[in-house]
């Protein structure tokens, strides 16, 4: 199978919409929608494709899709005036539609499984653009407690919350609240690897760093994150 589909990225080539290090709202919105779409594919990988890049702007220089190694590249027209006239929700929908129907065209050209992309699109529409992912429950070694991860994201933040069921009680805690780095976000790995560290501690251990909730102390301990996790002007392409 080779490398997974690591990301889907939208690059804007225009001038009407602010897109600078001082004003990253549009850039982050593109990343948020494409990351949400990519994550909702549940690991599907189009054959021989490790990345998909969609280049959008008021004009296109090259019509038709092409490959550069394992990177699939496609150019599409982006109506800047129409986009700027929309509400926040409307802007999300415009970007999603642009991305989704471009992907369907690529699927037609290269024989990809359209149903996976349609499912992703429908999921995002049904969620009203609210990113939530619930991970399977994990049982403590003594079988007395269960822990579960809820990952939520918005344009700016990634939040890893946990829910513990123990002794007839339900405990809800936030373990991580950090800058959203989209597909380049370690929070995906943390969400998958969150587990019982012993019978009272549920969380993440990454070599010498860790982040967990202790039922015994009723506290969250966290030395997992670095300063970069909170840098607002980092640009992720």
mmCIF file with all atom_site columns, C-alpha atoms in Angstrom, residues 16-166:
data_model
loop_
_atom_site.group_PDB
_atom_site.id
_atom_site.type_symbol
_atom_site.label_atom_id
_atom_site.label_alt_id
_atom_site.label_comp_id
_atom_site.label_asym_id
_atom_site.label_entity_id
_atom_site.label_seq_id
_atom_site.pdbx_PDB_ins_code
_atom_site.Cartn_x
_atom_site.Cartn_y
_atom_site.Cartn_z
_atom_site.occupancy
_atom_site.B_iso_or_equiv
_atom_site.pdbx_formal_charge
_atom_site.auth_seq_id
_atom_site.auth_comp_id
_atom_site.auth_asym_id
_atom_site.auth_atom_id
_atom_site.pdbx_PDB_model_num
ATOM 1   C CA . UNK A 1 16  ? -8.451  40.090 -3.384  1.00 0.00 ? 16  UNK A CA 1
ATOM 2   C CA . UNK A 1 17  ? -8.413  38.017 -0.184  1.00 0.00 ? 17  UNK A CA 1
ATOM 3   C CA . UNK A 1 18  ? -5.986  38.867 2.597   1.00 0.00 ? 18  UNK A CA 1
ATOM 4   C CA . UNK A 1 19  ? -3.565  36.008 3.075   1.00 0.00 ? 19  UNK A CA 1
ATOM 5   C CA . UNK A 1 20  ? -0.509  37.264 4.927   1.00 0.00 ? 20  UNK A CA 1
ATOM 6   C CA . UNK A 1 21  ? 1.279   36.340 8.176   1.00 0.00 ? 21  UNK A CA 1
ATOM 7   C CA . UNK A 1 22  ? -0.609  39.236 9.803   1.00 0.00 ? 22  UNK A CA 1
ATOM 8   C CA . UNK A 1 23  ? -4.024  37.996 8.641   1.00 0.00 ? 23  UNK A CA 1
ATOM 9   C CA . UNK A 1 24  ? -4.186  34.209 8.451   1.00 0.00 ? 24  UNK A CA 1
ATOM 10  C CA . UNK A 1 25  ? -7.963  33.734 8.787   1.00 0.00 ? 25  UNK A CA 1
ATOM 11  C CA . UNK A 1 26  ? -8.467  32.746 5.148   1.00 0.00 ? 26  UNK A CA 1
ATOM 12  C CA . UNK A 1 27  ? -5.369  30.561 5.075   1.00 0.00 ? 27  UNK A CA 1
ATOM 13  C CA . UNK A 1 28  ? -6.427  28.768 8.248   1.00 0.00 ? 28  UNK A CA 1
ATOM 14  C CA . UNK A 1 29  ? -9.979  28.340 6.937   1.00 0.00 ? 29  UNK A CA 1
ATOM 15  C CA . UNK A 1 30  ? -8.644  26.591 3.817   1.00 0.00 ? 30  UNK A CA 1
ATOM 16  C CA . UNK A 1 31  ? -6.551  24.323 6.032   1.00 0.00 ? 31  UNK A CA 1
ATOM 17  C CA . UNK A 1 32  ? -9.404  23.621 8.439   1.00 0.00 ? 32  UNK A CA 1
ATOM 18  C CA . UNK A 1 33  ? -11.832 22.498 5.731   1.00 0.00 ? 33  UNK A CA 1
ATOM 19  C CA . UNK A 1 34  ? -9.263  20.408 3.845   1.00 0.00 ? 34  UNK A CA 1
ATOM 20  C CA . UNK A 1 35  ? -8.019  18.766 7.074   1.00 0.00 ? 35  UNK A CA 1
ATOM 21  C CA . UNK A 1 36  ? -11.608 18.012 8.159   1.00 0.00 ? 36  UNK A CA 1
ATOM 22  C CA . UNK A 1 37  ? -12.341 16.480 4.730   1.00 0.00 ? 37  UNK A CA 1
ATOM 23  C CA . UNK A 1 38  ? -9.122  14.456 4.747   1.00 0.00 ? 38  UNK A CA 1
ATOM 24  C CA . UNK A 1 39  ? -9.650  13.184 8.298   1.00 0.00 ? 39  UNK A CA 1
ATOM 25  C CA . UNK A 1 40  ? -13.194 12.107 7.445   1.00 0.00 ? 40  UNK A CA 1
ATOM 26  C CA . UNK A 1 41  ? -11.889 9.728  4.753   1.00 0.00 ? 41  UNK A CA 1
ATOM 27  C CA . UNK A 1 42  ? -11.081 7.212  7.524   1.00 0.00 ? 42  UNK A CA 1
ATOM 28  C CA . UNK A 1 43  ? -7.666  6.353  6.128   1.00 0.00 ? 43  UNK A CA 1
ATOM 29  C CA . UNK A 1 44  ? -8.654  5.901  2.461   1.00 0.00 ? 44  UNK A CA 1
ATOM 30  C CA . UNK A 1 45  ? -5.718  6.276  0.064   1.00 0.00 ? 45  UNK A CA 1
ATOM 31  C CA . UNK A 1 46  ? -6.226  6.812  -3.671  1.00 0.00 ? 46  UNK A CA 1
ATOM 32  C CA . UNK A 1 47  ? -3.877  4.478  -5.583  1.00 0.00 ? 47  UNK A CA 1
ATOM 33  C CA . UNK A 1 48  ? -0.305  5.764  -5.926  1.00 0.00 ? 48  UNK A CA 1
ATOM 34  C CA . UNK A 1 49  ? -1.212  9.093  -4.266  1.00 0.00 ? 49  UNK A CA 1
ATOM 35  C CA . UNK A 1 50  ? 0.452   10.421 -1.097  1.00 0.00 ? 50  UNK A CA 1
ATOM 36  C CA . UNK A 1 51  ? -0.780  14.034 -1.379  1.00 0.00 ? 51  UNK A CA 1
ATOM 37  C CA . UNK A 1 52  ? -3.504  15.967 -3.201  1.00 0.00 ? 52  UNK A CA 1
ATOM 38  C CA . UNK A 1 53  ? -2.908  19.681 -3.850  1.00 0.00 ? 53  UNK A CA 1
ATOM 39  C CA . UNK A 1 54  ? -5.629  21.923 -5.214  1.00 0.00 ? 54  UNK A CA 1
ATOM 40  C CA . UNK A 1 55  ? -4.461  25.276 -6.614  1.00 0.00 ? 55  UNK A CA 1
ATOM 41  C CA . UNK A 1 56  ? -7.245  27.862 -6.768  1.00 0.00 ? 56  UNK A CA 1
ATOM 42  C CA . UNK A 1 57  ? -7.502  31.424 -8.026  1.00 0.00 ? 57  UNK A CA 1
ATOM 43  C CA . UNK A 1 58  ? -9.347  33.749 -10.437 1.00 0.00 ? 58  UNK A CA 1
ATOM 44  C CA . UNK A 1 59  ? -7.522  32.179 -13.380 1.00 0.00 ? 59  UNK A CA 1
ATOM 45  C CA . UNK A 1 60  ? -5.862  28.821 -14.004 1.00 0.00 ? 60  UNK A CA 1
ATOM 46  C CA . UNK A 1 61  ? -2.616  28.311 -15.873 1.00 0.00 ? 61  UNK A CA 1
ATOM 47  C CA . UNK A 1 62  ? -2.894  24.565 -16.459 1.00 0.00 ? 62  UNK A CA 1
ATOM 48  C CA . UNK A 1 63  ? -6.190  22.807 -17.102 1.00 0.00 ? 63  UNK A CA 1
ATOM 49  C CA . UNK A 1 64  ? -6.517  19.180 -16.123 1.00 0.00 ? 64  UNK A CA 1
ATOM 50  C CA . UNK A 1 65  ? -4.931  17.159 -13.331 1.00 0.00 ? 65  UNK A CA 1
ATOM 51  C CA . UNK A 1 66  ? -1.354  15.909 -13.269 1.00 0.00 ? 66  UNK A CA 1
ATOM 52  C CA . UNK A 1 67  ? 1.066   14.047 -11.042 1.00 0.00 ? 67  UNK A CA 1
ATOM 53  C CA . UNK A 1 68  ? 4.435   15.067 -9.677  1.00 0.00 ? 68  UNK A CA 1
ATOM 54  C CA . UNK A 1 69  ? 5.719   11.827 -8.258  1.00 0.00 ? 69  UNK A CA 1
ATOM 55  C CA . UNK A 1 70  ? 2.969   10.688 -5.857  1.00 0.00 ? 70  UNK A CA 1
ATOM 56  C CA . UNK A 1 71  ? 1.490   14.211 -5.550  1.00 0.00 ? 71  UNK A CA 1
ATOM 57  C CA . UNK A 1 72  ? -1.734  14.766 -7.492  1.00 0.00 ? 72  UNK A CA 1
ATOM 58  C CA . UNK A 1 73  ? -2.096  18.410 -8.574  1.00 0.00 ? 73  UNK A CA 1
ATOM 59  C CA . UNK A 1 74  ? -5.229  20.113 -9.873  1.00 0.00 ? 74  UNK A CA 1
ATOM 60  C CA . UNK A 1 75  ? -6.150  23.729 -10.656 1.00 0.00 ? 75  UNK A CA 1
ATOM 61  C CA . UNK A 1 76  ? -9.645  25.176 -10.231 1.00 0.00 ? 76  UNK A CA 1
ATOM 62  C CA . UNK A 1 77  ? -11.252 28.608 -10.636 1.00 0.00 ? 77  UNK A CA 1
ATOM 63  C CA . UNK A 1 78  ? -11.991 30.420 -7.364  1.00 0.00 ? 78  UNK A CA 1
ATOM 64  C CA . UNK A 1 79  ? -14.575 33.214 -7.494  1.00 0.00 ? 79  UNK A CA 1
ATOM 65  C CA . UNK A 1 80  ? -13.123 35.724 -5.026  1.00 0.00 ? 80  UNK A CA 1
ATOM 66  C CA . UNK A 1 81  ? -16.014 38.205 -5.204  1.00 0.00 ? 81  UNK A CA 1
ATOM 67  C CA . UNK A 1 82  ? -18.595 35.507 -4.526  1.00 0.00 ? 82  UNK A CA 1
ATOM 68  C CA . UNK A 1 83  ? -16.572 34.102 -1.633  1.00 0.00 ? 83  UNK A CA 1
ATOM 69  C CA . UNK A 1 84  ? -16.161 37.497 0.030   1.00 0.00 ? 84  UNK A CA 1
ATOM 70  C CA . UNK A 1 85  ? -19.920 38.136 -0.142  1.00 0.00 ? 85  UNK A CA 1
ATOM 71  C CA . UNK A 1 86  ? -20.755 35.028 1.909   1.00 0.00 ? 86  UNK A CA 1
ATOM 72  C CA . UNK A 1 87  ? -21.370 34.486 5.624   1.00 0.00 ? 87  UNK A CA 1
ATOM 73  C CA . UNK A 1 88  ? -18.843 32.505 7.665   1.00 0.00 ? 88  UNK A CA 1
ATOM 74  C CA . UNK A 1 89  ? -20.859 29.308 7.203   1.00 0.00 ? 89  UNK A CA 1
ATOM 75  C CA . UNK A 1 90  ? -21.300 30.121 3.516   1.00 0.00 ? 90  UNK A CA 1
ATOM 76  C CA . UNK A 1 91  ? -17.528 30.520 3.112   1.00 0.00 ? 91  UNK A CA 1
ATOM 77  C CA . UNK A 1 92  ? -16.960 27.115 4.702   1.00 0.00 ? 92  UNK A CA 1
ATOM 78  C CA . UNK A 1 93  ? -19.500 25.587 2.311   1.00 0.00 ? 93  UNK A CA 1
ATOM 79  C CA . UNK A 1 94  ? -17.941 27.329 -0.708  1.00 0.00 ? 94  UNK A CA 1
ATOM 80  C CA . UNK A 1 95  ? -14.487 25.921 0.086   1.00 0.00 ? 95  UNK A CA 1
ATOM 81  C CA . UNK A 1 96  ? -15.870 22.458 0.843   1.00 0.00 ? 96  UNK A CA 1
ATOM 82  C CA . UNK A 1 97  ? -17.846 22.367 -2.413  1.00 0.00 ? 97  UNK A CA 1
ATOM 83  C CA . UNK A 1 98  ? -14.859 23.563 -4.420  1.00 0.00 ? 98  UNK A CA 1
ATOM 84  C CA . UNK A 1 99  ? -12.654 20.884 -2.877  1.00 0.00 ? 99  UNK A CA 1
ATOM 85  C CA . UNK A 1 100 ? -15.202 18.076 -2.999  1.00 0.00 ? 100 UNK A CA 1
ATOM 86  C CA . UNK A 1 101 ? -16.280 18.489 -6.599  1.00 0.00 ? 101 UNK A CA 1
ATOM 87  C CA . UNK A 1 102 ? -12.639 18.817 -7.679  1.00 0.00 ? 102 UNK A CA 1
ATOM 88  C CA . UNK A 1 103 ? -11.941 15.523 -5.889  1.00 0.00 ? 103 UNK A CA 1
ATOM 89  C CA . UNK A 1 104 ? -14.908 13.896 -7.640  1.00 0.00 ? 104 UNK A CA 1
ATOM 90  C CA . UNK A 1 105 ? -13.473 15.021 -10.983 1.00 0.00 ? 105 UNK A CA 1
ATOM 91  C CA . UNK A 1 106 ? -10.134 13.487 -10.003 1.00 0.00 ? 106 UNK A CA 1
ATOM 92  C CA . UNK A 1 107 ? -11.964 10.308 -8.993  1.00 0.00 ? 107 UNK A CA 1
ATOM 93  C CA . UNK A 1 108 ? -13.585 10.145 -12.415 1.00 0.00 ? 108 UNK A CA 1
ATOM 94  C CA . UNK A 1 109 ? -10.223 10.641 -14.133 1.00 0.00 ? 109 UNK A CA 1
ATOM 95  C CA . UNK A 1 110 ? -8.198  8.190  -12.047 1.00 0.00 ? 110 UNK A CA 1
ATOM 96  C CA . UNK A 1 111 ? -10.799 5.653  -10.948 1.00 0.00 ? 111 UNK A CA 1
ATOM 97  C CA . UNK A 1 112 ? -10.799 6.510  -7.236  1.00 0.00 ? 112 UNK A CA 1
ATOM 98  C CA . UNK A 1 113 ? -13.585 5.292  -4.955  1.00 0.00 ? 113 UNK A CA 1
ATOM 99  C CA . UNK A 1 114 ? -16.099 8.162  -5.068  1.00 0.00 ? 114 UNK A CA 1
ATOM 100 C CA . UNK A 1 115 ? -18.220 6.760  -2.248  1.00 0.00 ? 115 UNK A CA 1
ATOM 101 C CA . UNK A 1 116 ? -15.496 7.481  0.334   1.00 0.00 ? 116 UNK A CA 1
ATOM 102 C CA . UNK A 1 117 ? -15.341 11.155 -0.639  1.00 0.00 ? 117 UNK A CA 1
ATOM 103 C CA . UNK A 1 118 ? -19.134 11.494 -0.783  1.00 0.00 ? 118 UNK A CA 1
ATOM 104 C CA . UNK A 1 119 ? -19.352 10.033 2.725   1.00 0.00 ? 119 UNK A CA 1
ATOM 105 C CA . UNK A 1 120 ? -16.763 12.557 3.960   1.00 0.00 ? 120 UNK A CA 1
ATOM 106 C CA . UNK A 1 121 ? -18.647 15.451 2.354   1.00 0.00 ? 121 UNK A CA 1
ATOM 107 C CA . UNK A 1 122 ? -22.000 14.359 3.795   1.00 0.00 ? 122 UNK A CA 1
ATOM 108 C CA . UNK A 1 123 ? -20.470 13.936 7.254   1.00 0.00 ? 123 UNK A CA 1
ATOM 109 C CA . UNK A 1 124 ? -19.103 17.488 7.252   1.00 0.00 ? 124 UNK A CA 1
ATOM 110 C CA . UNK A 1 125 ? -22.409 18.944 6.033   1.00 0.00 ? 125 UNK A CA 1
ATOM 111 C CA . UNK A 1 126 ? -24.351 16.977 8.672   1.00 0.00 ? 126 UNK A CA 1
ATOM 112 C CA . UNK A 1 127 ? -21.949 18.157 11.388  1.00 0.00 ? 127 UNK A CA 1
ATOM 113 C CA . UNK A 1 128 ? -22.509 21.797 10.327  1.00 0.00 ? 128 UNK A CA 1
ATOM 114 C CA . UNK A 1 129 ? -18.717 22.132 10.059  1.00 0.00 ? 129 UNK A CA 1
ATOM 115 C CA . UNK A 1 130 ? -18.111 21.183 13.708  1.00 0.00 ? 130 UNK A CA 1
ATOM 116 C CA . UNK A 1 131 ? -15.144 18.820 13.865  1.00 0.00 ? 131 UNK A CA 1
ATOM 117 C CA . UNK A 1 132 ? -15.647 16.073 16.464  1.00 0.00 ? 132 UNK A CA 1
ATOM 118 C CA . UNK A 1 133 ? -14.087 12.629 16.588  1.00 0.00 ? 133 UNK A CA 1
ATOM 119 C CA . UNK A 1 134 ? -14.847 10.055 19.291  1.00 0.00 ? 134 UNK A CA 1
ATOM 120 C CA . UNK A 1 135 ? -12.276 7.306  19.844  1.00 0.00 ? 135 UNK A CA 1
ATOM 121 C CA . UNK A 1 136 ? -13.043 3.801  21.177  1.00 0.00 ? 136 UNK A CA 1
ATOM 122 C CA . UNK A 1 137 ? -13.308 3.201  24.914  1.00 0.00 ? 137 UNK A CA 1
ATOM 123 C CA . UNK A 1 138 ? -10.320 1.673  26.706  1.00 0.00 ? 138 UNK A CA 1
ATOM 124 C CA . UNK A 1 139 ? -10.626 -0.384 29.894  1.00 0.00 ? 139 UNK A CA 1
ATOM 125 C CA . UNK A 1 140 ? -8.220  -0.057 32.815  1.00 0.00 ? 140 UNK A CA 1
ATOM 126 C CA . UNK A 1 141 ? -6.062  -3.053 33.744  1.00 0.00 ? 141 UNK A CA 1
ATOM 127 C CA . UNK A 1 142 ? -8.145  -3.812 36.816  1.00 0.00 ? 142 UNK A CA 1
ATOM 128 C CA . UNK A 1 143 ? -11.336 -3.687 34.664  1.00 0.00 ? 143 UNK A CA 1
ATOM 129 C CA . UNK A 1 144 ? -12.914 -1.142 37.040  1.00 0.00 ? 144 UNK A CA 1
ATOM 130 C CA . UNK A 1 145 ? -12.806 1.946  34.793  1.00 0.00 ? 145 UNK A CA 1
ATOM 131 C CA . UNK A 1 146 ? -13.136 2.966  31.153  1.00 0.00 ? 146 UNK A CA 1
ATOM 132 C CA . UNK A 1 147 ? -11.609 5.966  29.426  1.00 0.00 ? 147 UNK A CA 1
ATOM 133 C CA . UNK A 1 148 ? -12.506 7.556  26.088  1.00 0.00 ? 148 UNK A CA 1
ATOM 134 C CA . UNK A 1 149 ? -11.102 10.406 23.987  1.00 0.00 ? 149 UNK A CA 1
ATOM 135 C CA . UNK A 1 150 ? -13.118 13.138 22.271  1.00 0.00 ? 150 UNK A CA 1
ATOM 136 C CA . UNK A 1 151 ? -11.121 15.220 19.786  1.00 0.00 ? 151 UNK A CA 1
ATOM 137 C CA . UNK A 1 152 ? -12.628 18.541 18.729  1.00 0.00 ? 152 UNK A CA 1
ATOM 138 C CA . UNK A 1 153 ? -11.184 21.166 16.420  1.00 0.00 ? 153 UNK A CA 1
ATOM 139 C CA . UNK A 1 154 ? -12.030 24.609 15.106  1.00 0.00 ? 154 UNK A CA 1
ATOM 140 C CA . UNK A 1 155 ? -10.128 26.959 12.817  1.00 0.00 ? 155 UNK A CA 1
ATOM 141 C CA . UNK A 1 156 ? -7.718  27.906 15.601  1.00 0.00 ? 156 UNK A CA 1
ATOM 142 C CA . UNK A 1 157 ? -7.767  25.216 18.295  1.00 0.00 ? 157 UNK A CA 1
ATOM 143 C CA . UNK A 1 158 ? -7.372  21.491 18.843  1.00 0.00 ? 158 UNK A CA 1
ATOM 144 C CA . UNK A 1 159 ? -8.874  20.098 22.059  1.00 0.00 ? 159 UNK A CA 1
ATOM 145 C CA . UNK A 1 160 ? -8.385  16.594 23.427  1.00 0.00 ? 160 UNK A CA 1
ATOM 146 C CA . UNK A 1 161 ? -10.976 15.795 26.096  1.00 0.00 ? 161 UNK A CA 1
ATOM 147 C CA . UNK A 1 162 ? -11.447 12.571 28.018  1.00 0.00 ? 162 UNK A CA 1
ATOM 148 C CA . UNK A 1 163 ? -14.429 10.908 29.656  1.00 0.00 ? 163 UNK A CA 1
ATOM 149 C CA . UNK A 1 164 ? -13.842 8.369  32.422  1.00 0.00 ? 164 UNK A CA 1
ATOM 150 C CA . UNK A 1 165 ? -16.492 6.029  33.804  1.00 0.00 ? 165 UNK A CA 1
ATOM 151 C CA . UNK A 1 166 ? -15.520 4.641  37.199  1.00 0.00 ? 166 UNK A CA 1
#
